[in-house]
Short mmCIF file of C-alpha atoms in Angstrom, two decimals:
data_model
loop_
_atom_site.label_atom_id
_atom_site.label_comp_id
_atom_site.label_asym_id
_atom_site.label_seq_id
_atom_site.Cartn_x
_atom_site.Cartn_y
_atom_site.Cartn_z
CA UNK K 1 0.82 -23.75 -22.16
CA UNK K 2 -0.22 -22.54 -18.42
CA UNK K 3 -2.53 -19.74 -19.46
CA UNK K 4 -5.67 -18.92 -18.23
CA UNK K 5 -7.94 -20.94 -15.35
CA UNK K 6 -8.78 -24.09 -17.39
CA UNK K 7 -5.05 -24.82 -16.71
CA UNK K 8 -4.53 -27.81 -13.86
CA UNK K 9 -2.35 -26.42 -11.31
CA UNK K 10 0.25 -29.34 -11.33
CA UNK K 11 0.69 -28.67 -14.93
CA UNK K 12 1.92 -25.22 -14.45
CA UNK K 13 4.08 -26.06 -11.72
CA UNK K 14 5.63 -28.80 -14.43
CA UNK K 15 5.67 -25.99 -17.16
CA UNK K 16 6.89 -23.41 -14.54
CA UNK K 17 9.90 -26.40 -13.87
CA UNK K 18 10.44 -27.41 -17.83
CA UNK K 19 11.19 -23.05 -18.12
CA UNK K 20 13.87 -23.07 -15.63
CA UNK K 21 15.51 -25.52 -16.57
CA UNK K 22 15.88 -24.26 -20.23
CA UNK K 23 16.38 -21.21 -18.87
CA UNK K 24 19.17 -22.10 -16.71
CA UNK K 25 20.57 -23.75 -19.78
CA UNK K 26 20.20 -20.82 -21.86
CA UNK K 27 22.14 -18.73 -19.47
CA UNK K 28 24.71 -20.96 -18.63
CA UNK K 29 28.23 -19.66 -18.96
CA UNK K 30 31.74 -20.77 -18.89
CA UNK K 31 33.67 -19.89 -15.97
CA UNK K 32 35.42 -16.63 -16.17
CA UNK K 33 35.76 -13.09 -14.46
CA UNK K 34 32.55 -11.78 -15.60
CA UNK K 35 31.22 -14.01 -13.09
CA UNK K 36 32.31 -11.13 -10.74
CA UNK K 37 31.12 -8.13 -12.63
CA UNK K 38 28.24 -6.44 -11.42
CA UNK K 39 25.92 -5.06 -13.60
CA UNK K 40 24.07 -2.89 -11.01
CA UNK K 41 25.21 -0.90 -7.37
CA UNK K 42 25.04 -2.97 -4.68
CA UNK K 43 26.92 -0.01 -2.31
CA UNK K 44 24.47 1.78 -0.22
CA UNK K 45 23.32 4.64 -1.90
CA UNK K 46 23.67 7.79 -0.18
CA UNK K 47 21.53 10.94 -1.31
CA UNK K 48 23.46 13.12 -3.60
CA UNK K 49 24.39 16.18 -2.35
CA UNK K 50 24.38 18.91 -4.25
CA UNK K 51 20.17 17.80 -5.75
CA UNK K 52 18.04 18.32 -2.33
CA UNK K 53 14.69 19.00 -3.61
CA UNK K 54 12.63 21.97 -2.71
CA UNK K 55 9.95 21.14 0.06
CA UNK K 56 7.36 22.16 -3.08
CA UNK K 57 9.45 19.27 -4.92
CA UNK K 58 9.29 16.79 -2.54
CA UNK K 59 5.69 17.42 -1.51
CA UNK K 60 4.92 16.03 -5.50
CA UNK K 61 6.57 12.50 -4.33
CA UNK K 62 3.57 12.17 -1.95
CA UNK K 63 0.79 11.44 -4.90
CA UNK K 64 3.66 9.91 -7.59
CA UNK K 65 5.85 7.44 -6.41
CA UNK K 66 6.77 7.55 -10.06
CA UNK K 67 8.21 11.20 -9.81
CA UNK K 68 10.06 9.85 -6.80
CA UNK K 69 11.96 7.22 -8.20
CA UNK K 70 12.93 9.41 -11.08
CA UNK K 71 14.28 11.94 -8.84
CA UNK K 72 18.33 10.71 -7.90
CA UNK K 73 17.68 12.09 -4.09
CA UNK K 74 14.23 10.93 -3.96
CA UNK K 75 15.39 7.16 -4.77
CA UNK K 76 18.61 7.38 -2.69
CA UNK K 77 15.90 8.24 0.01
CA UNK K 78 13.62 6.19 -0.62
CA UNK K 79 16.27 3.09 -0.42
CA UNK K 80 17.59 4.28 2.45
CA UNK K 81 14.41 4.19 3.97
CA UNK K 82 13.13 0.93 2.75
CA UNK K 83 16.46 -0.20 3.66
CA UNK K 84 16.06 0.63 7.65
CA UNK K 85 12.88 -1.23 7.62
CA UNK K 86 14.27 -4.27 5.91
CA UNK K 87 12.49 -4.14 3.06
CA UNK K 88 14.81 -2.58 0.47
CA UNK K 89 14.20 -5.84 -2.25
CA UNK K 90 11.28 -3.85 -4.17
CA UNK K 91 13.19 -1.19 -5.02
CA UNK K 92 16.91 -2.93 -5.48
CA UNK K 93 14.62 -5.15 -7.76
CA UNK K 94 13.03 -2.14 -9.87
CA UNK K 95 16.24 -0.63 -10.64
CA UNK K 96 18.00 -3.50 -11.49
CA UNK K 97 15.10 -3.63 -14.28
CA UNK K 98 15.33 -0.09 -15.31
CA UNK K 99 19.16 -0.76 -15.78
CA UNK K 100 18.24 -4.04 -17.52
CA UNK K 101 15.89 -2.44 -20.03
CA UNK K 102 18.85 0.22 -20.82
CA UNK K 103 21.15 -2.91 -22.13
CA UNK K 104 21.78 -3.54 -25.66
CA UNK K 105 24.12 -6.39 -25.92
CA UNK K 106 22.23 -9.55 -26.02
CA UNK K 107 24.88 -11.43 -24.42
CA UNK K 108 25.05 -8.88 -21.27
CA UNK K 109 20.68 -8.93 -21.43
CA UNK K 110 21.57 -12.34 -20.80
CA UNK K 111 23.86 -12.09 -17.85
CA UNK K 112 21.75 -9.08 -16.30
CA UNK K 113 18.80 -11.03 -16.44
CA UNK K 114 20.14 -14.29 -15.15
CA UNK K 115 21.70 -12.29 -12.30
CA UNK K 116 18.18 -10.62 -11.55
CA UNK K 117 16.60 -14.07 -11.64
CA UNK K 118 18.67 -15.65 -9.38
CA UNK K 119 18.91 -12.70 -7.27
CA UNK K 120 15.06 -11.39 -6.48
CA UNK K 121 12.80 -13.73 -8.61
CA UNK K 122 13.68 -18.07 -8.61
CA UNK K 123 12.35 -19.39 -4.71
CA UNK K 124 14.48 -18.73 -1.71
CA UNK K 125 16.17 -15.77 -4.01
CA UNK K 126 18.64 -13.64 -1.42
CA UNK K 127 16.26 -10.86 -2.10
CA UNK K 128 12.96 -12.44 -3.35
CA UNK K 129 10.35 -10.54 -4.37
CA UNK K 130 6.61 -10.82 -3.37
CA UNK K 131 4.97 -11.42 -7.20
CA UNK K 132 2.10 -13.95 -7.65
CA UNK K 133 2.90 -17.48 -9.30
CA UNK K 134 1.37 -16.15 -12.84
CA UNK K 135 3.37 -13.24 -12.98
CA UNK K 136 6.30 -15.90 -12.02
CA UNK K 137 5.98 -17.91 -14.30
CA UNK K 138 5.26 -15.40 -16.75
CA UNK K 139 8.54 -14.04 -16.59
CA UNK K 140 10.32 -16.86 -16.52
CA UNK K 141 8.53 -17.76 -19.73
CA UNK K 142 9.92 -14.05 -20.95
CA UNK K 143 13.16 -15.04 -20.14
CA UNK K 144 13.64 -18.27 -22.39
CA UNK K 145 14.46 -15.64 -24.77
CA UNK K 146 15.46 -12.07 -22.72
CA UNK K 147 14.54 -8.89 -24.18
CA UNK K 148 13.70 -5.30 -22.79
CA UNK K 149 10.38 -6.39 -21.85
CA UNK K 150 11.49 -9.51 -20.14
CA UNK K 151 10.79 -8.14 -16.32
CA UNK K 152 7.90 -6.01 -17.33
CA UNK K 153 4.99 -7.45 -15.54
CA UNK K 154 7.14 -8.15 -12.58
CA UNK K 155 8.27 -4.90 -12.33
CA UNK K 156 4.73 -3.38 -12.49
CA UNK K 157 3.33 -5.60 -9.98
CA UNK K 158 6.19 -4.43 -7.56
CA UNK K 159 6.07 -0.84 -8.40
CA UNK K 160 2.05 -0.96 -7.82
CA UNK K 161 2.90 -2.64 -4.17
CA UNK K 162 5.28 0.03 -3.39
CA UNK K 163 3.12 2.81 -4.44
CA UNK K 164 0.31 0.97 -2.25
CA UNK K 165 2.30 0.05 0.76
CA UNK K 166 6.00 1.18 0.89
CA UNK K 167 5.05 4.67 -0.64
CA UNK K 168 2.69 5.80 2.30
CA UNK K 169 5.62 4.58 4.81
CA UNK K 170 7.94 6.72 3.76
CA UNK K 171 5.65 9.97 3.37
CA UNK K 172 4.88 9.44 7.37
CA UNK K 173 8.61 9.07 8.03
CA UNK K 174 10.06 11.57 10.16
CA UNK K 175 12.87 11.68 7.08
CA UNK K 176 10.09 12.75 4.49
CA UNK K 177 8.71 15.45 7.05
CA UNK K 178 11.87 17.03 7.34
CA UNK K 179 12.15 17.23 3.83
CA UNK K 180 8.34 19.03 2.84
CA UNK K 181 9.46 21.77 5.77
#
């Protein structure tokens, strides 16, 4: 096993290798249409419009990126602003896990997390995500056998970076200040 700091770092690059392969195994799947379902919105998300928040509300999303994200306009905003800054993968990535720990079919767990895998975790992922080569290889570990939980220290790791960096961003953008008025 690659745990801890007595581990040699060219054996958890070979563990790290050995786990996606058998994970790429494990998700393998004949060819067929679900190859083109999506399991999560890839459209630009526009704010709803009928849900605005009071200034009062959105002056709460300034200490809890938490209450943000739970908000529907909040995220839409919060997207939209990440996305004009080219750096929408955080938060495409921690949705895609909230809708992944909402799945109960283990054979769509299995597609949803293959899907997030390819798409914001393996190297040179379309949208990779910033997470350390423990936390990697952690989930990849996790995903041998998906569950809920499979993304879980991931998606911390990237919701603690948004709160840290995005998250102060966006409450200086001139969108946000139009918002609290």
């Amino acid at each position: 096993m690659c745990k801890g700091l007595a581990a040699l770092p060219h054996t958890c690059l070979e563990r790290a290798k050995e786990i996606k392969t058998k994970l790429g195994t494990l998700l393998q799947k004949p060819d067929s249409a679900i190859d083109f379902i999506i399991p999560y919105p890839e459209k630009p998300e526009k704010p709803p419009k009928a849900q605005k928040p009071s200034p009062e509300e959105a002056l709460q999303w300034r200490d809890s990126l938490e209450k943000l994200l739970q908000n529907p306009y909040g995220l839409a905003s919060f997207r939209s602003f990440l996305r004009s800054e080219f750096s929408e993968e955080n938060v495409e990535f921690w949705v895609a896990c909230e809708d992944y720990k909402k799945t109960k079919s283990p054979v769509k767990m299995a597609e949803k997390a293959k899907k997030i895998y390819e798409e914001f975790i393996q190297t040179e992922a379309p949208k990779e995500v910033n997470i350390d080569h423990f936390t990697k290889a952690v989930t990849m570990q996790n995903l041998v056998e998906p569950s809920p939980t499979s993304f879980d220290m991931a998606q911390k790791r990237i919701f603690a970076l948004m709160e840290k960096d995005s998250l102060p961003r966006f409450v200086r953008s001139e969108f946000y200040q139009e918002l609290i008025k």
